CSV table of C-alpha atoms in Angstrom, one decimal:
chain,number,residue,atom,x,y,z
W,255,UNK,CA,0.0,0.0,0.0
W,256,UNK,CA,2.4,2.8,0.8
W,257,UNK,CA,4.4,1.5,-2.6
W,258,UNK,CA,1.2,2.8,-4.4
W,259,UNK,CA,0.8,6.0,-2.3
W,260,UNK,CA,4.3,6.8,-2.5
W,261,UNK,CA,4.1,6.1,-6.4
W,262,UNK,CA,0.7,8.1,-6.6
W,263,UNK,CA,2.3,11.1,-4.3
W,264,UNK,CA,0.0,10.9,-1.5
W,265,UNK,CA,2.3,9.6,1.5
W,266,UNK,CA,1.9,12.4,4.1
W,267,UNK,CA,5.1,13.3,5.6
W,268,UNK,CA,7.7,12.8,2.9
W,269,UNK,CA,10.9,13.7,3.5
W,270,UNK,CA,13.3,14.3,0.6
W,271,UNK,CA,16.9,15.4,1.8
W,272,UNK,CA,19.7,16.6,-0.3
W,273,UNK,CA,22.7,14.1,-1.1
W,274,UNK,CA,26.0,14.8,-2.9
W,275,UNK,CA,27.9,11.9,-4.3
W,276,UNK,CA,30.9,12.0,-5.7
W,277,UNK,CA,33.8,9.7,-7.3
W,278,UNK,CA,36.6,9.3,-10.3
W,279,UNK,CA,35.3,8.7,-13.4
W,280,UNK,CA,37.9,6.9,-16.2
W,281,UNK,CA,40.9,8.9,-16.9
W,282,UNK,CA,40.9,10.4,-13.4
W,283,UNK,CA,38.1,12.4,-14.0
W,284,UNK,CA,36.1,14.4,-11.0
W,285,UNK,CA,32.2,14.0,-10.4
W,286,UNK,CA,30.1,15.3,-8.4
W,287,UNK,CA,26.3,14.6,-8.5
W,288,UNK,CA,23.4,16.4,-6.4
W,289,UNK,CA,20.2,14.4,-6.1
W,290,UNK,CA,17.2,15.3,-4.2
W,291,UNK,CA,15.6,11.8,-2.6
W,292,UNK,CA,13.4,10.2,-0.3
W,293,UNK,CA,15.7,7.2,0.1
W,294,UNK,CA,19.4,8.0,0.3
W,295,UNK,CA,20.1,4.4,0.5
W,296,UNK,CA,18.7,3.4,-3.1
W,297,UNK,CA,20.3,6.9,-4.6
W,298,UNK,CA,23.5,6.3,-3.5
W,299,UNK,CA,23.4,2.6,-4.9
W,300,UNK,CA,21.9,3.9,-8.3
W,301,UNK,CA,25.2,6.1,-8.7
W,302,UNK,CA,27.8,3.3,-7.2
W,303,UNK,CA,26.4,0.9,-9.7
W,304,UNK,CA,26.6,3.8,-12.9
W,305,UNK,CA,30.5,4.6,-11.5
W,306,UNK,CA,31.1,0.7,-11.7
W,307,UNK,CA,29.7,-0.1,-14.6
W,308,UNK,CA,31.9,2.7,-16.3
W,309,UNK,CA,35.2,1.4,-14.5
W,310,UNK,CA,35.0,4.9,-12.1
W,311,UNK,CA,34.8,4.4,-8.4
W,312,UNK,CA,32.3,6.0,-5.8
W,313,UNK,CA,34.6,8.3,-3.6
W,314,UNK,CA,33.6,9.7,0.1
W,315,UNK,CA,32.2,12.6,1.4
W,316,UNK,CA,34.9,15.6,0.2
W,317,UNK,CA,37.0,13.4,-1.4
W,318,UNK,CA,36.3,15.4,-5.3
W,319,UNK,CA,34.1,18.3,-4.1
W,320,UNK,CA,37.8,20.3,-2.9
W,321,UNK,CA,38.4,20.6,-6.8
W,322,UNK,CA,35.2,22.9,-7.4
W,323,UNK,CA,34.0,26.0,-6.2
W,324,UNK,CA,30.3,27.2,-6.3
W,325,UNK,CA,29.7,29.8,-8.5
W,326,UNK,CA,26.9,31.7,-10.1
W,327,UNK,CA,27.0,31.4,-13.8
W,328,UNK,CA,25.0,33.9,-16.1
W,329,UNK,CA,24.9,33.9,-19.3
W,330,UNK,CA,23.3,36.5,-22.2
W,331,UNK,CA,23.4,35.6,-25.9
W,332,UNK,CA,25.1,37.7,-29.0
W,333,UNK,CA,24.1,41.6,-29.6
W,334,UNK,CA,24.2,41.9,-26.1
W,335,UNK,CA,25.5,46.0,-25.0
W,336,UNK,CA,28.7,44.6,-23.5
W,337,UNK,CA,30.1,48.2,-21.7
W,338,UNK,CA,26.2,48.3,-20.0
W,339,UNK,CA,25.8,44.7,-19.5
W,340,UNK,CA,29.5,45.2,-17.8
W,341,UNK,CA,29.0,48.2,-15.8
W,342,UNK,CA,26.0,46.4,-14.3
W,343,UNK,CA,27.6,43.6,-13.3
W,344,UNK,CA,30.6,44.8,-12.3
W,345,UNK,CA,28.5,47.8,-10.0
W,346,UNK,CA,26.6,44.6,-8.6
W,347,UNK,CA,29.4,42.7,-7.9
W,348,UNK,CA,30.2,40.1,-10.7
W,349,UNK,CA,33.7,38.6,-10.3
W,350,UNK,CA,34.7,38.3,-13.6
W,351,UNK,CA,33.0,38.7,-17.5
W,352,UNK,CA,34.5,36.8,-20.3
W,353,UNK,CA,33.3,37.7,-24.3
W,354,UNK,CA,33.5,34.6,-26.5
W,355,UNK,CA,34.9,35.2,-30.2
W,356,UNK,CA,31.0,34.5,-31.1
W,357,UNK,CA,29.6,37.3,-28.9
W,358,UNK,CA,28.2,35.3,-26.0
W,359,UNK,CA,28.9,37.3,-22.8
W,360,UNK,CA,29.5,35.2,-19.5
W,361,UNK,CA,29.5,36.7,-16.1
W,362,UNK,CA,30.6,34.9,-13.2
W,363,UNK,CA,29.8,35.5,-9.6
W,364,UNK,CA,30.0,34.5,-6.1
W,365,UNK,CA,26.8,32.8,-4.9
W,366,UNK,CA,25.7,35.8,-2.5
W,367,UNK,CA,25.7,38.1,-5.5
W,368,UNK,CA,24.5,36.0,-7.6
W,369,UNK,CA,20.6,36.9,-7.6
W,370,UNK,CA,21.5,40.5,-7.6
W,371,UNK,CA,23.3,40.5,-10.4
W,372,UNK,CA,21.0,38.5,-12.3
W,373,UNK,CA,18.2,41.2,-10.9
W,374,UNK,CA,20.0,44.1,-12.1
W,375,UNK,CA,20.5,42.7,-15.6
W,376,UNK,CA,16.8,41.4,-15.7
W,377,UNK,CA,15.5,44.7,-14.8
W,378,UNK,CA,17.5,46.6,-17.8
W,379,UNK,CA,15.9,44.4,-20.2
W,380,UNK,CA,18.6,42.3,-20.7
W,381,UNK,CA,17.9,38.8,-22.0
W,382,UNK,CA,19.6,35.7,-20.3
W,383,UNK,CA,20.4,32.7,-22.5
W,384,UNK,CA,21.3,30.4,-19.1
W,385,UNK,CA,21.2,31.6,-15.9
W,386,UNK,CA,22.4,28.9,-12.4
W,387,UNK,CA,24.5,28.3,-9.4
W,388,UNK,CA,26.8,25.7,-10.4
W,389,UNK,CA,30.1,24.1,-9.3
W,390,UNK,CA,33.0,24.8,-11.7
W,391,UNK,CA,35.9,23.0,-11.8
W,392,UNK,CA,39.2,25.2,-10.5
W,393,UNK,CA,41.3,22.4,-13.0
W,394,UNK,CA,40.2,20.4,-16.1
W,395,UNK,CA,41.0,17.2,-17.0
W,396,UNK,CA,42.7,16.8,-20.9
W,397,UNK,CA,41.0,13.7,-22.2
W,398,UNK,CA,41.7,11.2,-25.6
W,399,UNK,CA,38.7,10.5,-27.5
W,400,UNK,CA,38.2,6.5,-26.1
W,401,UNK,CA,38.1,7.7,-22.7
W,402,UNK,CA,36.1,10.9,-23.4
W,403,UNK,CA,32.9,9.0,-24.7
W,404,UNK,CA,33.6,6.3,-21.6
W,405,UNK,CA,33.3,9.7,-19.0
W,406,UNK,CA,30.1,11.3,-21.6
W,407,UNK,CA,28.5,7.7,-21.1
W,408,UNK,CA,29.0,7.7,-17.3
W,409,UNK,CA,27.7,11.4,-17.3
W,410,UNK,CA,24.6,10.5,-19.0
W,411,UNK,CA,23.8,7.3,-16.6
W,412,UNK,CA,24.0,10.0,-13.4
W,413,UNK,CA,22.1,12.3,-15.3
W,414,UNK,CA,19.2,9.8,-16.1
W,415,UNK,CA,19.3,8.4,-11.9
W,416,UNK,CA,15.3,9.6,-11.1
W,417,UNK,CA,16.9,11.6,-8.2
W,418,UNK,CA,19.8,13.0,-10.1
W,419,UNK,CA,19.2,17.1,-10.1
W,420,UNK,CA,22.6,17.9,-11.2
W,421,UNK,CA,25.9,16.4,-12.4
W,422,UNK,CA,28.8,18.3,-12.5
W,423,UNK,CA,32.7,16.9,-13.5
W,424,UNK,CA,36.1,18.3,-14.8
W,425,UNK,CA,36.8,16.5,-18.2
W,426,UNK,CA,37.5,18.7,-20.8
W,427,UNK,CA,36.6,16.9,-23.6
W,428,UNK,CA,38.4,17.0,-27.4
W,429,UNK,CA,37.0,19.2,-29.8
W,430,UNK,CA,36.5,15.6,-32.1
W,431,UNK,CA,34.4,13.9,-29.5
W,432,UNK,CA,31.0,15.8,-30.6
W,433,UNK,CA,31.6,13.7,-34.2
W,434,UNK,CA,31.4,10.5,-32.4
């Protein structure tokens, strides 16, 4: 009966907690994966089994997470004003704004400033392509193309875990891989 409840979403009570896992993917590779779950027991499993499946191991508690730092990531697409889009950000707070060579302006922040930032810019009319707190990597990991699609297939199985909300690593992955 409670199988049926839980599975129709009427069990009174429910308590879903937060859990961060993390691991080495192939190639040395750093994962880190945020779920939101009712049972920490069968989410934890669900990633063990997707880290040994893809020859990566399930690490402890802090054992990865040392190698990111949480940032807020914002993001506004070409045609953008850069000087107003920077003087807003920068009079807000932003840490740092990088232009790509296609026009696509990121801004990065610490996670306190984050929402004001993305307030300010909002309230210019400024468009936002992608706009999140996320945990970049402070060093990448080169890869060769075998062991890239092994970590992109390990990725994916995280990613599809129900509780999975996010999944975040350090690979930096060769330009030829998004042939394969």
């Amino acid at each position: 009966e409670r199988a049926v409840q839980r599975g129709a979403g009427g069990v009174d009570g429910e308590n879903l907690e937060e859990v961060a896992f993390e691991g080495y993917g192939p190639g040395g590779v750093a994962i880190v994966v945020e779920s939101m779950t009712d049972n920490n027991n069968r989410t934890v499993a669900g990633g063990r089994h997707a880290f040994t499946k893809a020859g990566g191991n399930l690490g402890t508690t802090g054992s990865v997470s040392y190698l990111f730092i949480k940032k807020g990531m914002i993001q506004i697409g070409p045609g953008g004003d850069e000087e107003l889009i920077m003087e807003l950000a920068i009079d807000s707070g932003a840490e740092d704004m990088e232009v790509s060579n296609e026009g696509l302006i990121s801004v990065s922040t610490r996670p306190d400033d984050y929402e004001n930032i993305r307030k300010a810019l909002i309230d210019n009319s400024i468009e936002l392509t992608n706009s999140e707190i996320s945990l970049v990597p402070e060093t990448t990991v080169s890869l060769d193309l075998e062991t890239s699609l092994k970590v992109f297939r390990l990725l994916e199985a995280l990613e599809d875990l129900d509780d999975t909300q996010s999944v975040h690593s350090n690979a930096d992955f060769p330009n030829e891989m998004m042939e394969h």
